[in-house]
Amino acid sequence: WAADIPNSQGFIAELTQGISLASYRYRDFTAKPRTEKQYHFAVAEPKVAKTNHLKSAAIADGVALARDLTNKPAAELYPESFADAAKELKRLGVKIKVLEPKDLAKLNMGALLAVGKGSERGPRLVVAHWQGSDDAAVALVGKGITFDSGGYNIKATGTSIARMKSDMAGAATVLGTVKAMAASKAPVNLVGIMPLAENMVSGRAMIPGDVIKTAQGLTVEVLNTDAEGRLVLADGLWYAREQYQPQVVVDVATLTGSKVRALGVEYAGLFSDSEPLVQQLTYAGQQVGEKLWRLPLDPAYGEELHSSIADLTNTGREGSAGASSAAMFLKRFAGDQPWAHLDIAGNALVRSDTQLAPAGATGYGVRLLSHWLEQHKFSENQ
């Protein structure tokens, strides 16, 4: 097919990426044969077109990785096996570090350990570092609850609990983005932090009323064991700050049903006090069709987290703006550098085919974050 249009090289790259995204199928548990198709494009500047295509294909591969991980059943994907999948990125030059429960204990990561202690498969913290430049790091922190039963505040319906294999989609997005940047040799110093745990029910599990101590030193009264994502992110955000001193931090999480009730599945929720960061991420989302809508990050929501026996609770008042109170919880651990929280609940899975994704995992956020990372020189913009 010959393209004779302005900026055809970039257009062809976007078109081929769209074809790749739309043709994705998760095939670990089906014998259906895959039909292969080939497309041929004639372009005026082959070298430019090839360069654009390689970058575009790297992002599509990152999306595919995020989709594969999110689609896997929880029996196949748990903290240790997620860590094994991350190790595959070593071939691209990504440095992988895996912290096991004994390592987490030495770092006093009481929140991540508390969420994971109900499972026989212990928690992990995975670090994936692509050092494509000598600039200060950009940190992405992804929620990695590989299965969320709700704990003792168990999820009430079979429909909701059956989809909870996807509660690690934030971590999958982070790992997919690191892969995209590494595969394209992007000139960015990117570190992905993925706290991973199964939130299960057992005689060892965290129970409502427990008080846990985070790595930052703040204590949390656990009023609801189903508000566990913010707990693992608390330790993940602390680790990113302490170990890498990043110039900017973005966390990604399927965090709250409140976000879905507010925005549905068309937009992900964006929370940040950094106006430049809000503008950058919003624009990146518009460019790739992964839209963000800014929701309030207000001290009033933080006041709902008052505890009479600890530094804060892990939930706000019943019936309140849960997405905003959750974001205010995270803000206590985010640090002073620019930070944004992306709540992708409702965006990580689709029930029916869309133009770019079959039913199932979408890999939402990989294209958005990749576009943002490629477009900004952070030391000049933050």
C-alpha positions as a Markdown table, in Angstrom:
| # | Residue | x | y | z |
|---|---|---|---|---|
| 1 | Trp | 0.0 | 0.0 | 0.0 |
| 2 | Ala | 1.5 | 3.3 | -1.0 |
| 3 | Ala | 1.1 | 6.3 | 1.3 |
| 4 | Asp | 1.1 | 9.7 | -0.3 |
| 5 | Ile | 0.0 | 11.9 | 2.5 |
| 6 | Pro | 1.7 | 14.5 | 4.7 |
| 7 | Asn | 3.9 | 13.0 | 7.5 |
| 8 | Ser | 3.2 | 9.6 | 6.0 |
| 9 | Gln | 6.2 | 8.1 | 7.8 |
| 10 | Gly | 4.6 | 8.8 | 11.2 |
| 11 | Phe | 1.2 | 7.8 | 9.9 |
| 12 | Ile | 2.4 | 4.4 | 8.8 |
| 13 | Ala | 4.0 | 3.8 | 12.2 |
| 14 | Glu | 0.7 | 4.7 | 14.0 |
| 15 | Leu | -1.3 | 2.5 | 11.5 |
| 16 | Thr | 0.9 | -0.5 | 12.0 |
| 17 | Gln | 0.8 | 0.0 | 15.8 |
| 18 | Gly | -3.0 | 0.0 | 15.6 |
| 19 | Ile | -3.0 | -3.1 | 13.5 |
| 20 | Ser | -0.8 | -4.8 | 16.1 |
| 21 | Leu | -2.9 | -3.7 | 19.0 |
| 22 | Ala | -6.2 | -4.8 | 17.4 |
| 23 | Ser | -4.9 | -8.2 | 16.3 |
| 24 | Tyr | -3.6 | -9.1 | 19.8 |
| 25 | Arg | -5.1 | -12.3 | 21.2 |
| 26 | Tyr | -4.3 | -14.0 | 24.5 |
| 27 | Arg | -3.6 | -17.6 | 23.6 |
| 28 | Asp | -2.2 | -19.4 | 26.6 |
| 29 | Phe | -5.3 | -21.5 | 27.0 |
| 30 | Thr | -6.7 | -22.0 | 23.5 |
| 31 | Ala | -5.8 | -24.2 | 20.6 |
| 32 | Lys | -7.3 | -21.9 | 18.0 |
| 33 | Pro | -4.8 | -21.2 | 15.3 |
| 34 | Arg | -3.6 | -17.7 | 14.7 |
| 35 | Thr | -4.1 | -16.3 | 11.3 |
| 36 | Glu | -1.1 | -14.3 | 10.2 |
| 37 | Lys | -1.4 | -11.4 | 7.8 |
| 38 | Gln | 1.4 | -9.3 | 6.2 |
| 39 | Tyr | 1.1 | -5.7 | 5.2 |
| 40 | His | 3.5 | -3.9 | 2.8 |
| 41 | Phe | 3.9 | -0.2 | 2.6 |
| 42 | Ala | 5.7 | 1.9 | 0.1 |
| 43 | Val | 7.1 | 5.1 | 1.6 |
| 44 | Ala | 9.2 | 8.0 | 0.4 |
| 45 | Glu | 11.8 | 7.9 | 3.2 |
| 46 | Pro | 12.3 | 4.2 | 4.2 |
| 47 | Lys | 14.9 | 5.0 | 6.9 |
| 48 | Val | 12.7 | 7.5 | 8.6 |
| 49 | Ala | 9.7 | 5.2 | 8.3 |
| 50 | Lys | 11.7 | 2.3 | 9.8 |
| 51 | Thr | 12.9 | 4.4 | 12.7 |
| 52 | Asn | 9.3 | 5.4 | 13.5 |
| 53 | His | 8.1 | 1.9 | 13.1 |
| 54 | Leu | 10.6 | 0.4 | 15.5 |
| 55 | Lys | 9.6 | 2.9 | 18.2 |
| 56 | Ser | 5.9 | 2.3 | 17.5 |
| 57 | Ala | 6.4 | -1.5 | 17.5 |
| 58 | Ala | 8.3 | -1.3 | 20.8 |
| 59 | Ile | 5.4 | 0.4 | 22.4 |
| 60 | Ala | 3.0 | -2.2 | 21.0 |
| 61 | Asp | 5.2 | -4.9 | 22.4 |
| 62 | Gly | 5.0 | -3.2 | 25.8 |
| 63 | Val | 1.2 | -3.1 | 25.6 |
| 64 | Ala | 1.2 | -6.8 | 24.7 |
| 65 | Leu | 3.3 | -7.7 | 27.7 |
| 66 | Ala | 0.9 | -5.7 | 30.0 |
| 67 | Arg | -2.1 | -7.5 | 28.4 |
| 68 | Asp | -0.5 | -10.9 | 28.7 |
| 69 | Leu | 0.3 | -10.4 | 32.4 |
| 70 | Thr | -3.1 | -9.0 | 33.2 |
| 71 | Asn | -5.0 | -11.7 | 31.3 |
| 72 | Lys | -3.2 | -14.6 | 33.1 |
| 73 | Pro | -5.2 | -16.4 | 35.7 |
| 74 | Ala | -4.1 | -15.8 | 39.3 |
| 75 | Ala | -3.0 | -19.5 | 39.5 |
| 76 | Glu | -0.4 | -18.7 | 36.8 |
| 77 | Leu | 0.5 | -15.2 | 37.8 |
| 78 | Tyr | 1.5 | -14.5 | 41.4 |
| 79 | Pro | 4.2 | -12.3 | 42.9 |
| 80 | Glu | 7.1 | -14.8 | 42.2 |
| 81 | Ser | 6.0 | -15.6 | 38.7 |
| 82 | Phe | 5.5 | -11.9 | 37.9 |
| 83 | Ala | 9.1 | -11.4 | 39.1 |
| 84 | Asp | 10.2 | -14.1 | 36.7 |
| 85 | Ala | 8.4 | -12.4 | 33.8 |
| 86 | Ala | 10.2 | -9.2 | 34.7 |
| 87 | Lys | 13.6 | -10.9 | 34.5 |
| 88 | Glu | 12.9 | -11.5 | 30.8 |
| 89 | Leu | 13.6 | -7.8 | 30.2 |
| 90 | Lys | 17.3 | -8.3 | 31.1 |
| 91 | Arg | 17.9 | -9.2 | 27.5 |
| 92 | Leu | 17.0 | -5.7 | 26.6 |
| 93 | Gly | 19.5 | -4.2 | 29.0 |
| 94 | Val | 17.0 | -3.6 | 31.9 |
| 95 | Lys | 18.4 | -4.1 | 35.4 |
| 96 | Ile | 16.0 | -6.2 | 37.5 |
| 97 | Lys | 16.0 | -6.4 | 41.2 |
| 98 | Val | 13.6 | -8.7 | 43.2 |
| 99 | Leu | 13.1 | -8.1 | 46.9 |
| 100 | Glu | 11.8 | -11.2 | 48.7 |
| 101 | Pro | 9.9 | -11.2 | 52.1 |
| 102 | Lys | 13.1 | -11.3 | 54.1 |
| 103 | Asp | 14.4 | -8.3 | 52.2 |
| 104 | Leu | 11.1 | -6.5 | 52.7 |
| 105 | Ala | 11.3 | -7.2 | 56.5 |
| 106 | Lys | 14.8 | -5.7 | 56.6 |
| 107 | Leu | 13.4 | -2.5 | 55.0 |
| 108 | Asn | 10.5 | -2.4 | 57.4 |
| 109 | Met | 8.0 | -2.6 | 54.6 |
| 110 | Gly | 5.2 | -3.5 | 57.0 |
| 111 | Ala | 2.4 | -2.4 | 54.7 |
| 112 | Leu | 3.4 | -4.7 | 51.8 |
| 113 | Leu | 4.1 | -7.5 | 54.1 |
| 114 | Ala | 0.7 | -7.1 | 55.9 |
| 115 | Val | -1.2 | -7.3 | 52.7 |
| 116 | Gly | 0.7 | -10.4 | 51.5 |
| 117 | Lys | 0.9 | -12.4 | 54.7 |
| 118 | Gly | -2.5 | -14.1 | 54.2 |
| 119 | Ser | -1.2 | -16.0 | 51.2 |
| 120 | Glu | 1.2 | -18.9 | 51.1 |
| 121 | Arg | 2.9 | -17.2 | 48.1 |
| 122 | Gly | 4.7 | -14.3 | 49.7 |
| 123 | Pro | 4.9 | -10.7 | 48.5 |
| 124 | Arg | 7.7 | -9.3 | 46.3 |
| 125 | Leu | 8.9 | -5.9 | 45.3 |
| 126 | Val | 10.3 | -5.8 | 41.7 |
| 127 | Val | 12.5 | -3.0 | 40.4 |
| 128 | Ala | 13.0 | -2.7 | 36.6 |
| 129 | His | 15.5 | 0.0 | 35.7 |
| 130 | Trp | 16.2 | 1.2 | 32.2 |
| 131 | Gln | 19.0 | 3.7 | 32.4 |
| 132 | Gly | 18.9 | 5.3 | 29.0 |
| 133 | Ser | 20.4 | 8.6 | 30.2 |
| 134 | Asp | 22.3 | 10.0 | 33.1 |
| 135 | Asp | 19.5 | 12.4 | 34.2 |
| 136 | Ala | 17.8 | 12.0 | 37.5 |
| 137 | Ala | 15.4 | 9.1 | 37.4 |
| 138 | Val | 11.7 | 9.2 | 36.5 |
| 139 | Ala | 9.9 | 6.7 | 38.7 |
| 140 | Leu | 6.8 | 4.7 | 37.9 |
| 141 | Val | 5.1 | 2.8 | 40.7 |
| 142 | Gly | 2.5 | 0.2 | 39.9 |
| 143 | Lys | 0.0 | -1.6 | 42.1 |
| 144 | Gly | 0.6 | -5.3 | 41.8 |
| 145 | Ile | -2.2 | -7.2 | 43.7 |
| 146 | Thr | -2.0 | -10.4 | 41.7 |
| 147 | Phe | -5.3 | -11.5 | 43.2 |
| 148 | Asp | -7.6 | -9.6 | 45.4 |
| 149 | Ser | -10.2 | -11.6 | 47.4 |
| 150 | Gly | -10.8 | -8.5 | 49.5 |
| 151 | Gly | -9.4 | -10.2 | 52.5 |
| 152 | Tyr | -11.7 | -10.5 | 55.4 |
| 153 | Asn | -13.8 | -7.7 | 53.8 |
| 154 | Ile | -14.3 | -10.2 | 51.1 |
| 155 | Lys | -15.7 | -9.1 | 47.8 |
| 156 | Ala | -19.4 | -10.0 | 47.8 |
| 157 | Thr | -20.2 | -11.1 | 44.3 |
| 158 | Gly | -18.8 | -13.7 | 42.0 |
| 159 | Thr | -18.7 | -11.2 | 39.1 |
| 160 | Ser | -16.5 | -8.8 | 40.9 |
| 161 | Ile | -14.1 | -11.3 | 42.5 |
| 162 | Ala | -13.7 | -13.2 | 39.2 |
| 163 | Arg | -12.2 | -10.1 | 37.6 |
| 164 | Met | -9.7 | -9.6 | 40.5 |
| 165 | Lys | -6.9 | -11.3 | 38.6 |
| 166 | Ser | -6.5 | -7.9 | 37.0 |
| 167 | Asp | -5.8 | -6.0 | 40.2 |
| 168 | Met | -2.1 | -6.1 | 39.2 |
| 169 | Ala | -2.8 | -4.1 | 36.0 |
| 170 | Gly | -0.9 | -1.1 | 37.3 |
| 171 | Ala | 2.2 | -3.1 | 37.8 |
| 172 | Ala | 1.7 | -4.6 | 34.3 |
| 173 | Thr | 1.5 | -1.1 | 32.8 |
| 174 | Val | 4.7 | -0.1 | 34.5 |
| 175 | Leu | 6.6 | -3.2 | 33.3 |
| 176 | Gly | 5.2 | -2.8 | 29.8 |
| 177 | Thr | 6.3 | 0.8 | 29.7 |
| 178 | Val | 9.8 | -0.1 | 30.9 |
| 179 | Lys | 9.9 | -2.7 | 28.1 |
| 180 | Ala | 8.8 | -0.2 | 25.5 |
| 181 | Met | 11.4 | 2.3 | 26.5 |
| 182 | Ala | 14.2 | -0.3 | 26.6 |
| 183 | Ala | 13.2 | -1.9 | 23.3 |
| 184 | Ser | 13.3 | 1.5 | 21.6 |
| 185 | Lys | 16.5 | 2.6 | 23.4 |
| 186 | Ala | 14.8 | 5.7 | 24.7 |
| 187 | Pro | 17.1 | 8.3 | 26.2 |
| 188 | Val | 15.4 | 8.3 | 29.6 |
| 189 | Asn | 16.4 | 7.1 | 33.0 |
| 190 | Leu | 13.3 | 5.1 | 34.0 |
| 191 | Val | 12.8 | 3.0 | 37.1 |
| 192 | Gly | 9.7 | 0.9 | 37.5 |
| 193 | Ile | 8.7 | -0.1 | 41.1 |
| 194 | Met | 6.2 | -2.9 | 41.4 |
| 195 | Pro | 5.0 | -4.0 | 44.9 |
| 196 | Leu | 3.4 | -7.4 | 44.5 |
| 197 | Ala | 1.1 | -9.4 | 46.8 |
| 198 | Glu | -1.9 | -11.7 | 46.9 |
| 199 | Asn | -4.7 | -10.4 | 49.2 |
| 200 | Met | -6.1 | -13.6 | 50.6 |
| 201 | Val | -8.0 | -14.9 | 53.6 |
| 202 | Ser | -6.3 | -17.2 | 56.1 |
| 203 | Gly | -5.4 | -17.6 | 59.7 |
| 204 | Arg | -2.4 | -15.3 | 59.1 |
| 205 | Ala | -4.2 | -12.7 | 57.1 |
| 206 | Met | -4.5 | -9.0 | 58.0 |
| 207 | Ile | -7.8 | -8.3 | 59.7 |
| 208 | Pro | -10.0 | -5.2 | 60.2 |
| 209 | Gly | -8.8 | -3.2 | 63.1 |
| 210 | Asp | -5.1 | -4.1 | 62.7 |
| 211 | Val | -2.5 | -1.4 | 63.0 |
| 212 | Ile | 0.4 | -1.7 | 60.6 |
| 213 | Lys | 3.6 | 0.3 | 60.2 |
| 214 | Thr | 4.8 | 1.4 | 56.8 |
| 215 | Ala | 8.4 | 1.7 | 55.7 |
| 216 | Gln | 8.1 | 5.5 | 56.0 |
| 217 | Gly | 7.3 | 5.1 | 59.7 |
| 218 | Leu | 3.6 | 6.1 | 59.6 |
| 219 | Thr | 1.1 | 3.8 | 61.2 |
| 220 | Val | -2.1 | 2.8 | 59.5 |
| 221 | Glu | -5.3 | 1.6 | 61.1 |
| 222 | Val | -6.8 | -0.9 | 58.7 |
| 223 | Leu | -10.5 | -0.3 | 58.6 |
| 224 | Asn | -11.1 | -2.3 | 55.4 |
| 225 | Thr | -8.8 | -5.1 | 54.2 |
| 226 | Asp | -10.2 | -4.5 | 50.7 |
| 227 | Ala | -8.5 | -1.1 | 50.6 |
| 228 | Glu | -5.1 | -2.9 | 50.2 |
| 229 | Gly | -3.8 | -1.3 | 47.0 |
| 230 | Arg | -2.9 | 1.9 | 48.7 |
| 231 | Leu | -1.0 | 0.0 | 51.4 |
| 232 | Val | 1.4 | -1.7 | 49.0 |
| 233 | Leu | 1.8 | 1.6 | 47.0 |
| 234 | Ala | 2.7 | 3.4 | 50.2 |
| 235 | Asp | 5.8 | 1.2 | 50.6 |
| 236 | Gly | 6.4 | 1.3 | 46.9 |
| 237 | Leu | 6.4 | 5.1 | 46.8 |
| 238 | Trp | 8.7 | 5.2 | 49.8 |
| 239 | Tyr | 11.1 | 2.8 | 48.2 |
| 240 | Ala | 11.2 | 4.8 | 44.9 |
| 241 | Arg | 12.0 | 8.0 | 46.8 |
| 242 | Glu | 14.6 | 6.6 | 49.2 |
| 243 | Gln | 16.5 | 4.5 | 46.7 |
| 244 | Tyr | 16.4 | 6.6 | 43.5 |
| 245 | Gln | 15.6 | 10.3 | 44.5 |
| 246 | Pro | 13.5 | 10.7 | 41.4 |
| 247 | Gln | 12.7 | 14.0 | 39.8 |
| 248 | Val | 9.1 | 13.0 | 39.1 |
| 249 | Val | 6.9 | 10.0 | 40.3 |
| 250 | Val | 3.8 | 8.6 | 38.7 |
| 251 | Asp | 1.9 | 5.8 | 40.3 |
| 252 | Val | -0.6 | 3.6 | 38.3 |
| 253 | Ala | -3.3 | 1.5 | 40.0 |
| 254 | Thr | -6.7 | -0.1 | 39.6 |
| 255 | Leu | -7.4 | 1.5 | 42.9 |
| 256 | Thr | -11.1 | 2.3 | 43.6 |
| 257 | Gly | -14.6 | 1.5 | 42.5 |
| 258 | Ser | -15.3 | 5.1 | 43.3 |
| 259 | Lys | -13.3 | 6.2 | 40.3 |
| 260 | Val | -15.4 | 3.9 | 38.1 |
| 261 | Arg | -18.6 | 5.4 | 39.5 |
| 262 | Ala | -17.3 | 8.9 | 38.8 |
| 263 | Leu | -15.8 | 8.5 | 35.3 |
| 264 | Gly | -16.9 | 5.1 | 34.0 |
| 265 | Val | -14.4 | 3.5 | 31.6 |
| 266 | Glu | -13.9 | 6.3 | 29.1 |
| 267 | Tyr | -11.4 | 8.2 | 31.3 |
| 268 | Ala | -8.9 | 7.3 | 33.9 |
| 269 | Gly | -8.7 | 9.4 | 37.0 |
| 270 | Leu | -5.7 | 11.8 | 37.4 |
| 271 | Phe | -4.7 | 13.3 | 40.7 |
| 272 | Ser | -1.8 | 15.8 | 41.1 |
| 273 | Asp | -0.8 | 19.1 | 42.6 |
| 274 | Ser | 1.7 | 19.7 | 39.8 |
| 275 | Glu | 0.1 | 21.8 | 37.1 |
| 276 | Pro | 2.9 | 21.0 | 34.5 |
| 277 | Leu | 2.6 | 17.3 | 35.2 |
| 278 | Val | -1.2 | 17.4 | 34.9 |
| 279 | Gln | -0.9 | 19.2 | 31.5 |
| 280 | Gln | 1.8 | 16.8 | 30.2 |
| 281 | Leu | -0.1 | 13.6 | 31.2 |
| 282 | Thr | -3.4 | 14.9 | 30.0 |
| 283 | Tyr | -2.0 | 15.9 | 26.6 |
| 284 | Ala | -0.2 | 12.6 | 26.2 |
| 285 | Gly | -3.5 | 10.8 | 26.9 |
| 286 | Gln | -5.3 | 12.8 | 24.3 |
| 287 | Gln | -2.6 | 12.0 | 21.7 |
| 288 | Val | -2.9 | 8.3 | 22.1 |
| 289 | Gly | -6.6 | 8.0 | 23.0 |
| 290 | Glu | -6.1 | 7.0 | 26.7 |
| 291 | Lys | -7.9 | 9.9 | 28.2 |
| 292 | Leu | -7.4 | 11.3 | 31.7 |
| 293 | Trp | -9.8 | 13.5 | 33.8 |
| 294 | Arg | -8.4 | 15.4 | 36.7 |
| 295 | Leu | -10.2 | 14.7 | 40.0 |
| 296 | Pro | -9.8 | 16.8 | 43.2 |
| 297 | Leu | -6.9 | 16.3 | 45.5 |
| 298 | Asp | -8.1 | 18.4 | 48.5 |
| 299 | Pro | -7.1 | 18.4 | 52.2 |
| 300 | Ala | -10.7 | 17.9 | 53.1 |
| 301 | Tyr | -10.5 | 14.4 | 51.8 |
| 302 | Gly | -7.4 | 13.8 | 53.8 |
| 303 | Glu | -9.2 | 14.7 | 57.0 |
| 304 | Glu | -11.4 | 11.7 | 56.5 |
| 305 | Leu | -8.3 | 9.5 | 57.2 |
| 306 | His | -8.1 | 10.5 | 60.9 |
| 307 | Ser | -7.5 | 7.6 | 63.3 |
| 308 | Ser | -7.8 | 7.8 | 67.1 |
| 309 | Ile | -5.1 | 5.2 | 67.5 |
| 310 | Ala | -2.8 | 5.5 | 64.5 |
| 311 | Asp | -1.4 | 8.1 | 62.2 |
| 312 | Leu | -4.1 | 7.5 | 59.6 |
| 313 | Thr | -6.7 | 5.0 | 58.5 |
| 314 | Asn | -6.7 | 3.3 | 55.1 |
| 315 | Thr | -10.2 | 4.4 | 54.1 |
| 316 | Gly | -12.4 | 7.5 | 54.3 |
| 317 | Arg | -16.0 | 7.8 | 55.4 |
| 318 | Glu | -18.5 | 5.4 | 53.9 |
| 319 | Gly | -20.2 | 7.1 | 51.0 |
| 320 | Ser | -17.6 | 9.7 | 50.5 |
| 321 | Ala | -15.4 | 10.5 | 47.5 |
| 322 | Gly | -13.4 | 7.3 | 47.8 |
| 323 | Ala | -11.1 | 7.9 | 44.8 |
| 324 | Ser | -10.0 | 11.3 | 46.3 |
| 325 | Ser | -9.5 | 10.1 | 49.8 |
| 326 | Ala | -7.4 | 7.2 | 48.4 |
| 327 | Ala | -5.3 | 9.7 | 46.5 |
| 328 | Met | -4.9 | 11.8 | 49.7 |
| 329 | Phe | -3.6 | 8.6 | 51.4 |
| 330 | Leu | -1.0 | 8.1 | 48.7 |
| 331 | Lys | 0.0 | 11.8 | 48.9 |
| 332 | Arg | 1.3 | 11.1 | 52.4 |
| 333 | Phe | 3.9 | 8.8 | 50.9 |
| 334 | Ala | 4.6 | 10.5 | 47.6 |
| 335 | Gly | 7.3 | 13.0 | 48.7 |
| 336 | Asp | 8.0 | 16.6 | 47.6 |
| 337 | Gln | 8.9 | 16.0 | 44.0 |
| 338 | Pro | 6.2 | 16.3 | 41.3 |
| 339 | Trp | 3.8 | 13.3 | 41.7 |
| 340 | Ala | 0.7 | 12.1 | 39.9 |
| 341 | His | -1.6 | 9.2 | 40.7 |
| 342 | Leu | -3.5 | 7.5 | 37.9 |
| 343 | Asp | -6.5 | 5.5 | 38.9 |
| 344 | Ile | -7.1 | 3.1 | 36.0 |
| 345 | Ala | -9.9 | 1.0 | 37.6 |
| 346 | Gly | -12.4 | 0.2 | 34.9 |
| 347 | Asn | -9.8 | 0.9 | 32.1 |
| 348 | Ala | -7.6 | -2.1 | 32.6 |
| 349 | Leu | -10.2 | -4.7 | 31.3 |
| 350 | Val | -12.9 | -4.4 | 28.7 |
| 351 | Arg | -15.9 | -6.8 | 28.5 |
| 352 | Ser | -16.2 | -6.6 | 24.7 |
| 353 | Asp | -14.0 | -5.9 | 21.8 |
| 354 | Thr | -12.9 | -2.3 | 21.1 |
| 355 | Gln | -11.1 | -0.8 | 18.1 |
| 356 | Leu | -7.7 | -1.4 | 19.6 |
| 357 | Ala | -8.3 | -4.3 | 22.0 |
| 358 | Pro | -10.2 | -7.6 | 22.2 |
| 359 | Ala | -12.3 | -8.4 | 25.3 |
| 360 | Gly | -10.0 | -8.7 | 28.3 |
| 361 | Ala | -6.9 | -6.8 | 29.3 |
| 362 | Thr | -6.2 | -3.5 | 27.5 |
| 363 | Gly | -2.7 | -2.6 | 28.7 |
| 364 | Tyr | -4.1 | 0.8 | 29.5 |
| 365 | Gly | -1.4 | 3.4 | 30.3 |
| 366 | Val | 1.6 | 2.0 | 28.4 |
| 367 | Arg | 1.0 | 4.1 | 25.3 |
| 368 | Leu | 0.1 | 7.2 | 27.4 |
| 369 | Leu | 3.2 | 6.9 | 29.6 |
| 370 | Ser | 5.5 | 6.0 | 26.7 |
| 371 | His | 4.3 | 9.1 | 24.7 |
| 372 | Trp | 4.8 | 11.3 | 27.8 |
| 373 | Leu | 8.3 | 9.9 | 28.4 |
| 374 | Glu | 9.3 | 10.4 | 24.8 |
| 375 | Gln | 8.0 | 14.0 | 24.6 |
| 376 | His | 9.5 | 15.6 | 27.7 |
| 377 | Lys | 12.9 | 16.5 | 29.0 |
| 378 | Phe | 12.0 | 16.4 | 32.6 |
| 379 | Ser | 14.8 | 18.4 | 34.1 |
| 380 | Glu | 13.6 | 21.3 | 32.0 |
| 381 | Asn | 9.9 | 21.0 | 32.6 |
| 382 | Gln | 9.4 | 20.1 | 36.2 |
